[in-house]
CSV table of C-alpha atoms in Angstrom, one decimal:
chain,number,residue,atom,x,y,z
Y,97,MET,CA,21.0,16.0,31.4
Y,98,ASP,CA,18.8,18.9,32.8
Y,99,THR,CA,15.0,18.8,33.0
Y,100,VAL,CA,14.5,20.2,29.4
Y,101,SER,CA,16.9,17.7,27.9
Y,102,ASN,CA,15.3,14.9,29.7
Y,103,ALA,CA,11.8,16.0,28.6
Y,104,VAL,CA,12.9,16.3,25.0
Y,105,HIS,CA,14.5,12.8,25.2
Y,106,TYR,CA,11.2,11.3,26.3
Y,107,VAL,CA,9.3,13.2,23.6
Y,108,PHE,CA,11.7,11.6,21.0
Y,109,LEU,CA,11.0,8.2,22.4
Y,110,ILE,CA,7.2,8.8,22.3
Y,111,ALA,CA,7.5,10.1,18.7
Y,112,ALA,CA,9.5,7.0,17.7
Y,113,ALA,CA,6.8,4.7,19.2
Y,114,CYS,CA,4.2,6.6,17.1
Y,115,PHE,CA,6.4,6.0,14.0
Y,116,VAL,CA,6.3,2.3,14.7
Y,117,LEU,CA,2.5,2.3,15.3
Y,118,GLY,CA,2.0,4.5,12.2
Y,119,LEU,CA,4.0,2.0,10.1
Y,120,HIS,CA,1.9,-0.8,11.4
Y,121,LEU,CA,-1.3,1.0,10.5
Y,122,MET,CA,-0.1,1.4,6.9
Y,123,ASN,CA,-0.3,-2.4,6.5
Y,124,HIS,CA,-3.9,-2.1,5.3
Y,125,PRO,CA,-5.6,0.5,3.0
Y,126,ARG,CA,-8.4,1.0,5.5
Y,127,THR,CA,-6.0,2.2,8.2
Y,128,ALA,CA,-3.2,3.6,6.1
Y,129,ARG,CA,-4.4,7.2,6.2
Y,130,ARG,CA,-4.6,7.1,10.0
Y,131,GLY,CA,-1.1,5.7,10.1
Y,132,ASN,CA,0.2,8.4,7.8
Y,133,THR,CA,-1.4,11.1,9.9
Y,134,LEU,CA,-0.1,9.7,13.1
Y,135,SER,CA,3.5,9.5,11.8
Y,136,ALA,CA,3.3,13.0,10.3
Y,137,GLY,CA,2.0,14.3,13.7
Y,138,ALA,CA,4.8,12.5,15.6
Y,139,MET,CA,7.4,14.0,13.2
Y,140,ALA,CA,5.9,17.5,13.7
Y,141,VAL,CA,6.2,17.0,17.5
Y,142,ALA,CA,9.8,15.8,17.2
Y,143,ILE,CA,10.7,18.8,15.1
Y,144,GLY,CA,9.1,21.1,17.7
Y,145,ALA,CA,10.9,19.4,20.5
Y,146,THR,CA,14.2,19.8,18.7
Y,147,VAL,CA,13.6,23.5,18.2
Y,148,TRP,CA,12.7,23.8,21.9
Y,149,LEU,CA,16.0,22.1,22.9
Y,150,VAL,CA,18.0,24.4,20.6
Y,151,VAL,CA,16.4,27.5,22.1
Y,152,HIS,CA,17.0,26.1,25.6
Y,153,GLU,CA,20.7,25.5,24.9
Y,154,ASN,CA,21.2,28.8,22.9
Y,155,ARG,CA,22.9,26.9,20.1
Y,156,ILE,CA,21.7,29.2,17.2
Y,157,THR,CA,22.6,32.8,16.5
Y,158,GLY,CA,20.5,35.4,14.7
Y,159,THR,CA,21.7,34.3,11.3
Y,160,GLY,CA,21.1,30.7,12.2
Y,161,TRP,CA,17.5,31.4,13.1
Y,162,LEU,CA,17.0,33.1,9.8
Y,163,VAL,CA,18.3,30.0,8.0
Y,164,LEU,CA,16.3,27.6,10.2
Y,165,VAL,CA,13.0,29.5,9.8
Y,166,SER,CA,13.5,30.0,6.0
Y,167,GLY,CA,14.3,26.3,5.5
Y,168,GLY,CA,11.3,25.3,7.5
Y,169,LEU,CA,8.9,27.6,5.5
Y,170,VAL,CA,10.3,26.6,2.1
Y,171,GLY,CA,10.2,22.9,3.0
Y,172,ALA,CA,6.7,23.1,4.3
Y,173,ALA,CA,5.5,25.1,1.2
Y,174,LEU,CA,7.1,22.6,-1.2
Y,175,GLY,CA,5.6,19.6,0.7
Y,176,LEU,CA,2.1,21.2,0.7
Y,177,TRP,CA,2.4,22.0,-3.1
Y,178,ALA,CA,3.6,18.4,-3.9
Y,179,ALA,CA,0.7,16.9,-1.8
Y,180,ARG,CA,-1.8,18.9,-3.7
Y,181,GLU,CA,-0.5,19.1,-7.2
Y,182,VAL,CA,1.5,16.0,-8.0
Y,183,LYS,CA,-0.7,13.3,-9.7
Y,184,MET,CA,-0.8,9.8,-8.3
Y,185,THR,CA,0.8,8.5,-11.5
Y,186,ALA,CA,3.9,10.6,-10.7
Y,187,MET,CA,4.1,9.4,-7.1
Y,188,PRO,CA,7.2,7.2,-7.8
Y,189,GLN,CA,9.1,10.2,-9.1
Y,190,LEU,CA,8.0,12.2,-6.0
Y,191,VAL,CA,9.2,9.4,-3.7
Y,192,SER,CA,12.5,9.3,-5.6
Y,193,ILE,CA,12.9,13.1,-5.1
Y,194,PHE,CA,12.1,12.6,-1.4
Y,195,ASN,CA,14.8,9.9,-1.2
Y,196,ALA,CA,17.3,12.3,-2.8
Y,197,VAL,CA,16.4,15.1,-0.3
Y,198,GLY,CA,16.7,12.7,2.7
Y,199,GLY,CA,20.0,11.1,1.6
Y,200,GLY,CA,21.5,14.5,0.7
Y,201,ALA,CA,20.4,16.0,4.0
Y,202,ALA,CA,22.0,13.1,5.9
Y,203,ALA,CA,25.3,13.5,4.0
Y,204,LEU,CA,25.4,17.2,4.6
Y,205,ILE,CA,24.8,16.7,8.3
Y,206,ALA,CA,27.7,14.4,8.5
Y,207,VAL,CA,30.0,16.7,6.4
Y,208,ASN,CA,29.1,19.6,8.6
Y,209,ASP,CA,29.8,17.7,11.8
Y,210,LEU,CA,33.1,16.4,10.6
Y,211,LEU,CA,34.2,19.9,9.4
Y,212,GLN,CA,33.6,21.7,12.7
Y,213,ALA,CA,36.9,23.3,13.4
Y,214,ASP,CA,37.1,22.4,17.1
Y,215,ARG,CA,36.3,18.7,16.6
Y,216,PRO,CA,38.1,16.8,13.8
Y,217,ALA,CA,41.4,16.1,15.6
Y,218,ALA,CA,39.5,14.7,18.6
Y,219,LEU,CA,37.0,12.6,16.7
Y,220,GLY,CA,37.0,8.9,17.4
Y,221,ALA,CA,35.8,6.1,15.3
Y,222,ARG,CA,32.5,6.2,17.1
Y,223,VAL,CA,31.7,9.5,15.3
Y,224,SER,CA,34.0,9.4,12.2
Y,225,LEU,CA,32.9,5.9,11.0
Y,226,PRO,CA,29.1,6.5,11.0
Y,227,GLY,CA,29.9,10.0,9.6
Y,228,ALA,CA,31.8,8.4,6.7
Y,229,LEU,CA,29.0,5.9,6.1
Y,230,SER,CA,26.4,8.6,6.2
Y,231,ILE,CA,28.3,10.6,3.6
Y,232,VAL,CA,28.7,7.5,1.3
Y,233,ILE,CA,25.2,6.2,1.6
Y,234,GLY,CA,23.5,9.6,1.5
Y,235,ALA,CA,25.5,10.9,-1.5
Y,236,VAL,CA,24.8,7.7,-3.4
Y,237,THR,CA,21.1,8.0,-2.6
Y,238,PHE,CA,21.1,11.6,-3.6
Y,239,SER,CA,22.5,11.3,-7.1
Y,240,GLY,CA,21.0,7.8,-7.8
Y,241,SER,CA,17.5,9.0,-6.8
Y,242,LEU,CA,17.8,12.0,-9.1
Y,243,VAL,CA,18.7,9.7,-12.0
Y,244,ALA,CA,15.9,7.3,-11.1
Y,245,ALA,CA,13.3,10.2,-11.0
Y,246,GLY,CA,14.7,11.4,-14.4
Y,247,LYS,CA,14.2,8.0,-15.9
Y,248,LEU,CA,10.6,7.7,-14.7
Y,249,GLN,CA,9.8,11.3,-15.8
Y,250,GLY,CA,11.4,10.7,-19.2
Y,251,LEU,CA,14.1,13.3,-18.7
Y,252,VAL,CA,16.7,10.5,-18.9
Y,253,SER,CA,16.5,7.5,-21.3
Y,254,GLY,CA,14.4,4.7,-19.8
Y,255,SER,CA,16.7,2.2,-21.6
Y,256,PRO,CA,19.8,0.9,-19.8
Y,257,VAL,CA,22.6,3.4,-20.4
Y,258,VAL,CA,25.8,1.5,-20.6
Y,259,PHE,CA,29.2,2.9,-21.7
Y,260,PRO,CA,32.6,1.2,-22.2
Y,261,GLY,CA,34.2,0.4,-18.8
Y,262,ALA,CA,31.0,0.9,-16.8
Y,263,ARG,CA,31.1,-2.5,-15.2
Y,264,LEU,CA,34.7,-2.0,-14.1
Y,265,LEU,CA,34.0,1.5,-12.8
Y,266,ASN,CA,31.1,0.2,-10.7
Y,267,VAL,CA,33.5,-2.2,-9.1
Y,268,LEU,CA,36.3,0.3,-8.5
Y,269,LEU,CA,34.1,3.0,-7.1
Y,270,PRO,CA,32.8,0.9,-4.1
Y,271,ALA,CA,36.3,-0.3,-3.5
Y,272,SER,CA,37.3,3.4,-3.2
Y,273,PHE,CA,34.6,3.8,-0.6
Y,274,ALA,CA,36.3,1.4,1.7
Y,275,VAL,CA,39.7,3.2,1.2
Y,276,GLY,CA,38.1,6.6,1.7
Y,277,THR,CA,36.2,5.5,4.8
Y,278,VAL,CA,39.3,4.0,6.5
Y,279,TRP,CA,41.3,7.1,5.6
Y,280,LEU,CA,38.6,9.4,7.1
Y,281,VAL,CA,38.4,7.3,10.3
Y,282,LEU,CA,42.2,7.4,10.7
Y,283,ALA,CA,42.5,11.1,9.8
Y,284,PRO,CA,39.1,12.8,10.5
Y,285,ASP,CA,40.7,16.2,9.9
Y,286,SER,CA,41.6,15.3,6.3
Y,287,ALA,CA,39.6,17.5,3.9
Y,288,THR,CA,40.9,15.5,1.0
Y,289,ALA,CA,39.4,12.3,2.3
Y,290,LEU,CA,36.1,14.0,3.2
Y,291,TYR,CA,35.5,15.7,-0.1
Y,292,GLY,CA,36.9,12.8,-2.1
Y,293,LEU,CA,34.4,10.5,-0.4
Y,294,VAL,CA,31.6,12.9,-1.4
Y,295,VAL,CA,32.6,13.1,-5.0
Y,296,VAL,CA,33.1,9.3,-5.5
Y,297,ALA,CA,29.8,8.5,-3.8
Y,298,LEU,CA,27.9,11.0,-6.0
Y,299,LEU,CA,29.5,9.5,-9.1
Y,300,PHE,CA,28.7,6.0,-8.1
Y,301,GLY,CA,25.0,6.9,-7.5
Y,302,VAL,CA,24.9,8.0,-11.2
Y,303,THR,CA,26.8,5.0,-12.6
Y,304,MET,CA,24.8,2.5,-10.5
Y,305,VAL,CA,21.4,3.7,-11.7
Y,306,LEU,CA,22.1,4.6,-15.3
Y,307,PRO,CA,22.5,1.0,-16.5
Y,308,ILE,CA,19.1,-0.1,-15.0
Y,309,GLY,CA,16.0,0.0,-17.2
Y,310,GLY,CA,13.1,2.3,-16.5
Y,311,ALA,CA,10.8,-0.5,-15.8
Y,312,ASP,CA,13.0,-1.6,-12.9
Y,313,MET,CA,13.1,1.9,-11.4
Y,314,PRO,CA,10.3,1.2,-8.8
Y,315,VAL,CA,12.5,-1.5,-7.3
Y,316,VAL,CA,15.5,0.8,-7.4
Y,317,ILE,CA,13.5,3.5,-5.7
Y,318,ALA,CA,12.5,1.2,-2.9
Y,319,LEU,CA,16.2,0.2,-2.5
Y,320,LEU,CA,17.3,3.8,-2.4
Y,321,ASN,CA,14.6,4.5,0.1
Y,322,ALA,CA,16.3,1.9,2.4
Y,323,PHE,CA,19.6,3.6,1.7
Y,324,THR,CA,18.1,7.0,2.8
Y,325,GLY,CA,17.0,5.4,6.1
Y,326,SER,CA,20.5,4.0,6.7
Y,327,ALA,CA,22.1,7.4,5.9
Y,328,VAL,CA,19.7,9.1,8.4
Y,329,ALA,CA,20.4,6.5,11.1
Y,330,MET,CA,24.2,7.0,10.6
Y,331,ALA,CA,23.7,10.8,10.9
Y,332,GLY,CA,21.8,10.1,14.1
Y,333,PHE,CA,24.9,8.3,15.5
Y,334,VAL,CA,27.1,11.3,14.5
Y,335,LEU,CA,24.8,13.7,16.3
Y,336,ASP,CA,23.9,11.3,19.1
Y,337,GLU,CA,20.2,11.8,18.4
Y,338,THR,CA,18.0,8.8,19.3
Y,339,ALA,CA,15.0,10.0,17.2
Y,340,LEU,CA,17.1,10.1,14.0
Y,341,ILE,CA,18.5,6.7,14.7
Y,342,ILE,CA,15.1,5.1,15.3
Y,343,ALA,CA,13.4,6.8,12.4
Y,344,GLY,CA,16.2,6.1,10.1
Y,345,MET,CA,16.3,2.4,10.9
Y,346,LEU,CA,12.5,2.1,10.5
Y,347,VAL,CA,12.8,3.6,7.0
Y,348,SER,CA,15.8,1.4,6.2
Y,349,SER,CA,14.2,-1.9,7.3
Y,350,SER,CA,10.8,-1.1,5.8
Y,351,GLY,CA,12.4,0.0,2.5
Y,352,GLY,CA,14.5,-3.2,2.5
Y,353,ILE,CA,11.4,-5.4,3.0
Y,354,LEU,CA,9.6,-3.5,0.3
Y,355,THR,CA,12.5,-4.0,-2.1
Y,356,LYS,CA,12.5,-7.8,-1.4
Y,357,LEU,CA,8.8,-8.1,-1.9
Y,358,MET,CA,8.9,-6.3,-5.2
Y,359,ALA,CA,11.8,-8.4,-6.5
Y,360,ASP,CA,10.0,-11.5,-5.4
Y,361,ALA,CA,6.8,-10.4,-7.2
Y,362,MET,CA,8.9,-10.2,-10.4
Y,363,ASN,CA,10.7,-13.5,-9.6
Y,364,ARG,CA,14.0,-11.8,-9.8
Y,365,SER,CA,16.8,-11.2,-7.4
Y,366,ILE,CA,17.7,-7.7,-6.2
Y,367,MET,CA,21.3,-8.3,-7.5
Y,368,ASN,CA,19.9,-9.2,-10.9
Y,369,ILE,CA,17.9,-6.0,-11.1
Y,370,VAL,CA,20.8,-3.8,-9.9
Y,371,ILE,CA,23.4,-5.4,-12.1
Y,372,GLY,CA,21.4,-6.8,-15.0
Y,373,GLY,CA,20.4,-3.6,-16.8
Y,374,PHE,CA,17.2,-5.3,-17.8
Y,375,GLY,CA,13.9,-3.7,-18.9
Y,376,THR,CA,13.2,-0.4,-20.5
Y,377,GLY,CA,9.7,0.6,-19.5
Y,378,ASP,CA,9.5,2.9,-22.4
Y,379,SER,CA,10.5,1.1,-25.6
Y,380,PRO,CA,10.6,-2.6,-24.9
Y,381,PRO,CA,13.0,-4.8,-26.9
Y,382,ALA,CA,11.8,-6.8,-29.9
Y,383,PRO,CA,9.6,-9.7,-28.9
Y,384,THR,CA,10.9,-13.2,-29.0
Y,385,GLY,CA,9.2,-15.8,-31.2
Y,386,SER,CA,8.6,-16.6,-34.8
Y,387,GLY,CA,7.6,-13.1,-35.8
Y,388,ALA,CA,4.4,-14.3,-37.4
Y,389,PRO,CA,1.4,-11.9,-37.0
Y,390,ALA,CA,-0.7,-12.7,-33.9
Y,391,GLN,CA,-4.3,-13.7,-34.5
Y,392,VAL,CA,-6.4,-11.6,-32.2
Y,393,ARG,CA,-10.1,-11.0,-31.9
Y,394,ALA,CA,-11.0,-7.3,-31.8
Y,395,LEU,CA,-14.2,-6.2,-30.0
Y,396,SER,CA,-16.4,-3.2,-30.2
Y,397,VAL,CA,-17.6,-1.2,-27.2
Y,398,ASP,CA,-21.1,-2.9,-27.6
Y,399,ASP,CA,-19.5,-6.3,-27.7
Y,400,VAL,CA,-17.8,-5.7,-24.3
Y,401,ALA,CA,-20.8,-3.9,-22.8
Y,402,ILE,CA,-23.1,-6.9,-23.5
Y,403,GLN,CA,-20.7,-9.3,-21.8
Y,404,LEU,CA,-20.5,-7.0,-18.7
Y,405,ALA,CA,-24.2,-6.3,-18.5
Y,406,TYR,CA,-25.2,-9.9,-18.6
Y,407,ALA,CA,-22.4,-11.3,-16.3
Y,408,SER,CA,-22.9,-12.5,-12.8
Y,409,LYS,CA,-19.3,-12.0,-11.7
Y,410,VAL,CA,-16.7,-9.6,-13.1
Y,411,VAL,CA,-13.1,-9.3,-12.1
Y,412,PHE,CA,-11.3,-6.1,-13.1
Y,413,VAL,CA,-7.5,-6.3,-13.5
Y,414,PRO,CA,-6.0,-2.8,-13.5
Y,415,GLY,CA,-2.4,-2.3,-14.6
Y,416,TYR,CA,-0.1,0.6,-15.5
Y,417,GLY,CA,-2.2,1.4,-18.6
Y,418,LEU,CA,-5.0,2.4,-16.2
Y,419,ALA,CA,-2.6,4.5,-14.1
Y,420,ALA,CA,-1.0,6.2,-17.1
Y,421,ALA,CA,-4.4,7.2,-18.5
Y,422,GLN,CA,-5.6,8.3,-15.1
Y,423,ALA,CA,-8.8,6.3,-15.6
Y,424,GLN,CA,-9.3,5.1,-12.1
Y,425,HIS,CA,-12.5,7.2,-11.7
Y,426,GLU,CA,-14.0,5.9,-14.9
Y,427,LEU,CA,-13.3,2.3,-13.8
Y,428,GLY,CA,-14.8,3.0,-10.4
Y,429,ASP,CA,-17.9,4.5,-12.0
Y,430,LEU,CA,-18.3,1.4,-14.3
Y,431,ALA,CA,-17.9,-0.9,-11.3
Y,432,LYS,CA,-20.5,1.0,-9.4
Y,433,LEU,CA,-23.0,0.8,-12.2
Y,434,LEU,CA,-22.4,-3.0,-12.5
Y,435,THR,CA,-22.7,-3.5,-8.8
Y,436,GLU,CA,-26.1,-1.6,-8.7
Y,437,HIS,CA,-27.2,-3.9,-11.5
Y,438,GLY,CA,-26.5,-6.9,-9.2
Y,439,VAL,CA,-23.1,-7.9,-10.7
Y,440,ASP,CA,-20.5,-9.3,-8.3
Y,441,VAL,CA,-17.5,-7.0,-8.9
Y,442,SER,CA,-13.9,-7.3,-7.6
Y,443,TYR,CA,-10.5,-6.0,-8.4
Y,444,ALA,CA,-7.4,-8.2,-8.9
Y,445,VAL,CA,-4.4,-6.2,-7.8
Y,446,HIS,CA,-1.0,-7.7,-8.6
Y,447,PRO,CA,1.9,-6.8,-6.1
Y,448,VAL,CA,3.6,-4.7,-8.8
Y,449,ALA,CA,0.5,-3.3,-10.5
Y,450,GLY,CA,1.1,0.3,-11.4
Y,451,ARG,CA,4.7,1.4,-10.7
Y,452,MET,CA,5.2,0.4,-7.1
Y,453,PRO,CA,3.5,-1.7,-4.4
Y,454,GLY,CA,0.3,0.0,-3.1
Y,455,HIS,CA,0.3,2.4,-6.0
Y,456,MET,CA,-2.8,0.8,-7.6
Y,457,ASN,CA,-4.6,0.5,-4.2
Y,458,VAL,CA,-4.1,4.2,-3.7
Y,459,LEU,CA,-5.3,5.1,-7.2
Y,460,LEU,CA,-8.5,3.0,-6.7
Y,461,ALA,CA,-9.0,4.4,-3.2
Y,462,GLU,CA,-8.8,7.9,-4.8
Y,463,ALA,CA,-11.8,6.8,-6.9
Y,464,ASN,CA,-13.7,5.7,-3.8
Y,465,VAL,CA,-13.5,2.0,-4.7
Y,466,PRO,CA,-14.6,0.0,-1.6
Y,467,TYR,CA,-11.7,-1.7,0.1
Y,468,THR,CA,-13.7,-4.9,0.3
Y,469,GLN,CA,-13.6,-5.2,-3.5
Y,470,LEU,CA,-9.8,-5.0,-3.7
Y,471,LYS,CA,-8.2,-8.4,-3.6
Y,472,GLU,CA,-4.5,-9.4,-3.7
Y,473,MET,CA,-3.2,-12.0,-6.1
Y,474,ASP,CA,-3.3,-15.0,-3.7
Y,475,GLU,CA,-6.9,-14.2,-2.7
Y,476,VAL,CA,-8.3,-13.5,-6.2
Y,477,ASN,CA,-6.6,-16.2,-8.3
Y,478,PRO,CA,-9.0,-19.0,-7.1
Y,479,GLU,CA,-11.9,-16.8,-8.1
Y,480,PHE,CA,-11.0,-16.4,-11.8
Y,481,PRO,CA,-12.6,-19.8,-12.9
Y,482,GLN,CA,-15.9,-18.6,-11.5
Y,483,ALA,CA,-15.7,-15.2,-13.2
Y,484,ASP,CA,-17.9,-14.6,-16.3
Y,485,VAL,CA,-15.6,-11.8,-17.5
Y,486,ALA,CA,-12.1,-10.7,-16.5
Y,487,LEU,CA,-11.6,-7.2,-17.8
Y,488,VAL,CA,-7.9,-6.4,-18.1
Y,489,ILE,CA,-7.0,-2.6,-18.3
Y,490,GLY,CA,-3.4,-2.1,-19.3
Y,491,ALA,CA,-1.8,-5.0,-17.4
Y,492,ASN,CA,0.6,-7.0,-19.5
Y,493,ASP,CA,3.4,-9.2,-18.1
Y,494,VAL,CA,1.5,-9.8,-14.8
Y,495,THR,CA,-1.2,-11.6,-16.9
Y,496,ASN,CA,1.0,-13.5,-19.3
Y,497,PRO,CA,0.5,-17.3,-19.1
Y,498,ILE,CA,4.0,-18.0,-20.4
Y,499,ALA,CA,5.3,-17.2,-17.0
Y,500,ARG,CA,4.2,-20.7,-16.0
Y,501,ARG,CA,6.7,-22.2,-18.5
Y,502,PRO,CA,10.5,-22.3,-18.2
Y,503,GLY,CA,12.9,-20.7,-20.7
Y,504,ASN,CA,11.6,-17.2,-21.1
Y,505,ALA,CA,12.1,-13.7,-19.6
Y,506,ILE,CA,9.3,-14.0,-17.1
Y,507,SER,CA,9.5,-17.7,-16.2
Y,508,GLY,CA,8.4,-18.2,-12.6
Y,509,MET,CA,7.0,-14.7,-12.2
Y,510,PRO,CA,3.8,-14.9,-10.1
Y,511,ILE,CA,0.9,-13.9,-12.3
Y,512,LEU,CA,-2.8,-13.3,-12.1
Y,513,ASP,CA,-4.7,-16.3,-13.5
Y,514,VAL,CA,-6.8,-14.2,-15.9
Y,515,ASP,CA,-6.8,-16.9,-18.6
Y,516,LYS,CA,-8.9,-19.1,-16.3
Y,517,ALA,CA,-11.9,-16.8,-16.5
Y,518,LYS,CA,-14.8,-17.8,-18.8
Y,519,SER,CA,-14.2,-14.8,-20.9
Y,520,VAL,CA,-11.4,-12.2,-21.1
Y,521,VAL,CA,-11.5,-8.7,-22.4
Y,522,VAL,CA,-8.3,-6.7,-22.7
Y,523,ILE,CA,-8.3,-2.9,-23.0
Y,524,LYS,CA,-5.1,-1.7,-24.6
Y,525,ARG,CA,-4.1,0.9,-27.1
Y,526,SER,CA,-2.1,-1.5,-29.2
Y,527,MET,CA,-0.4,-4.9,-29.1
Y,528,GLY,CA,2.7,-3.4,-27.5
Y,529,HIS,CA,4.7,-5.5,-25.0
Y,530,GLY,CA,5.5,-5.2,-21.3
Y,531,TYR,CA,9.0,-4.4,-20.0
Y,532,ALA,CA,10.1,-8.0,-20.6
Y,533,GLY,CA,9.6,-7.6,-24.4
Y,534,VAL,CA,7.7,-10.9,-24.9
Y,535,ASP,CA,4.4,-11.7,-26.5
Y,536,ASN,CA,1.4,-12.1,-24.2
Y,537,GLU,CA,-0.3,-15.4,-25.1
Y,538,LEU,CA,-3.4,-14.2,-23.3
Y,539,TYR,CA,-4.1,-11.9,-26.2
Y,540,THR,CA,-4.3,-14.8,-28.7
Y,541,ASP,CA,-6.4,-17.1,-26.4
Y,542,PRO,CA,-9.7,-18.0,-28.2
Y,543,LYS,CA,-11.7,-16.7,-25.3
Y,544,THR,CA,-9.9,-13.3,-25.2
Y,545,GLY,CA,-11.2,-10.2,-27.0
Y,546,MET,CA,-9.1,-7.1,-27.5
Y,547,PHE,CA,-10.8,-3.7,-27.1
Y,548,PHE,CA,-8.2,-1.3,-28.7
Y,549,THR,CA,-8.6,2.1,-27.1
Y,550,ASP,CA,-7.2,4.4,-24.5
Y,551,ALA,CA,-8.3,3.3,-21.0
Y,552,LYS,CA,-10.0,6.5,-20.0
Y,553,LYS,CA,-11.9,6.8,-23.3
Y,554,GLY,CA,-12.8,3.1,-23.4
Y,555,LEU,CA,-14.1,2.9,-19.9
Y,556,THR,CA,-16.2,6.1,-20.4
Y,557,GLU,CA,-17.7,4.5,-23.5
Y,558,LEU,CA,-18.3,1.2,-21.7
Y,559,LYS,CA,-20.1,2.9,-18.9
Y,560,ALA,CA,-22.5,4.6,-21.3
Y,561,ALA,CA,-23.1,1.4,-23.3
Y,562,VAL,CA,-23.6,-0.7,-20.2
Y,563,GLY,CA,-26.0,1.9,-18.9
Y,564,GLU,CA,-28.2,1.5,-22.0
Y,565,PHE,CA,-28.3,-2.2,-21.7
Y,566,VAL,CA,-29.3,-2.3,-18.0
Y,567,SER,CA,-31.7,0.6,-18.1
């Protein structure tokens, strides 16, 4: 390698090291923004180094430059627009779109490299095998992520979509991957094998995600994120680019860990989520039980305000209802008012609160909630018995005591011990169920009061009422 190529190679290694450090900084909300900035900066440097190398080697013609610059400008504009305009509640959909773009790009890179006229006949397994894998994984990620984003956005039914022969098709399609991959490795100049692999992979991405319920989409998105990383790493092997390989494997490994953590938080296996077709997220199945009307105690805004104003310790339990109502600022304002009045305030954040891990932390950080008040499940559960009031905002299955008993849909699922607080207040619009479709026994507990209202409206009213009591 010449001097420029050597310099670019070292820049790639430095960028990769920054990716690792950035990922480490994202372990805690306090340092996550710094980690994100470091990783973004390293990626910008890596892109600049790549352009420098391309210019040095004169690999792009005038038309190529037009395409390269246009693509960069369009991509940068879309990224800036998404960062400014997409709401935090829509972040899972945005992540899914990013997965689709990453997987699709990796597949196209492999297709382009394998189609180069002067190369196919001379390709060995070292290039054609990772190329085939990049096409398969990238195409599955592309179509699957689009379906997942559609389910979360409501463009595709959140219920499991199953058609006759779907299970058999989802067995036959992966088997065809193996055949197509071997075919492409043995005959890298076969356009039939190449395009056939693309079509089959795109089809499988759709048939794999359609039978999965909308409530499980966050887990699926994390899994597809891992797929994106693997596809990018395979494309790196095809192009012999170290930076792509390292960055891809970082995304793949972190995405895999995230998927496992999310599945564990729901006490379900990844295989059960992918194959089970369980959970709707939009219109839960009918509840199990006797069907007898539940006896609940409804509270007024003044009832709740009195409890909060005269409490010594309050634990807030935010859930998807808070995120959907975009009420994080109202909750933060209420907590600030109570803190100024001398109340010990903390937030109990379940691993799958919101729609994906970290989602609730980011929402609350957006409302300037102090990081010291955010507590994970293992840390906050021992504190519930000392809490005068546990205020649940839109959380459902993650607070359901029946998870401690065997024989139901959420048996064994780790939950927040809300029912151990001295008093419980639940803000919900109705008695609707969570994705598991089972009654929440917390709502009929004698010490639980239901404040039926929209989270944003209810928290605004609570702040005003508490302000009157403490003034």
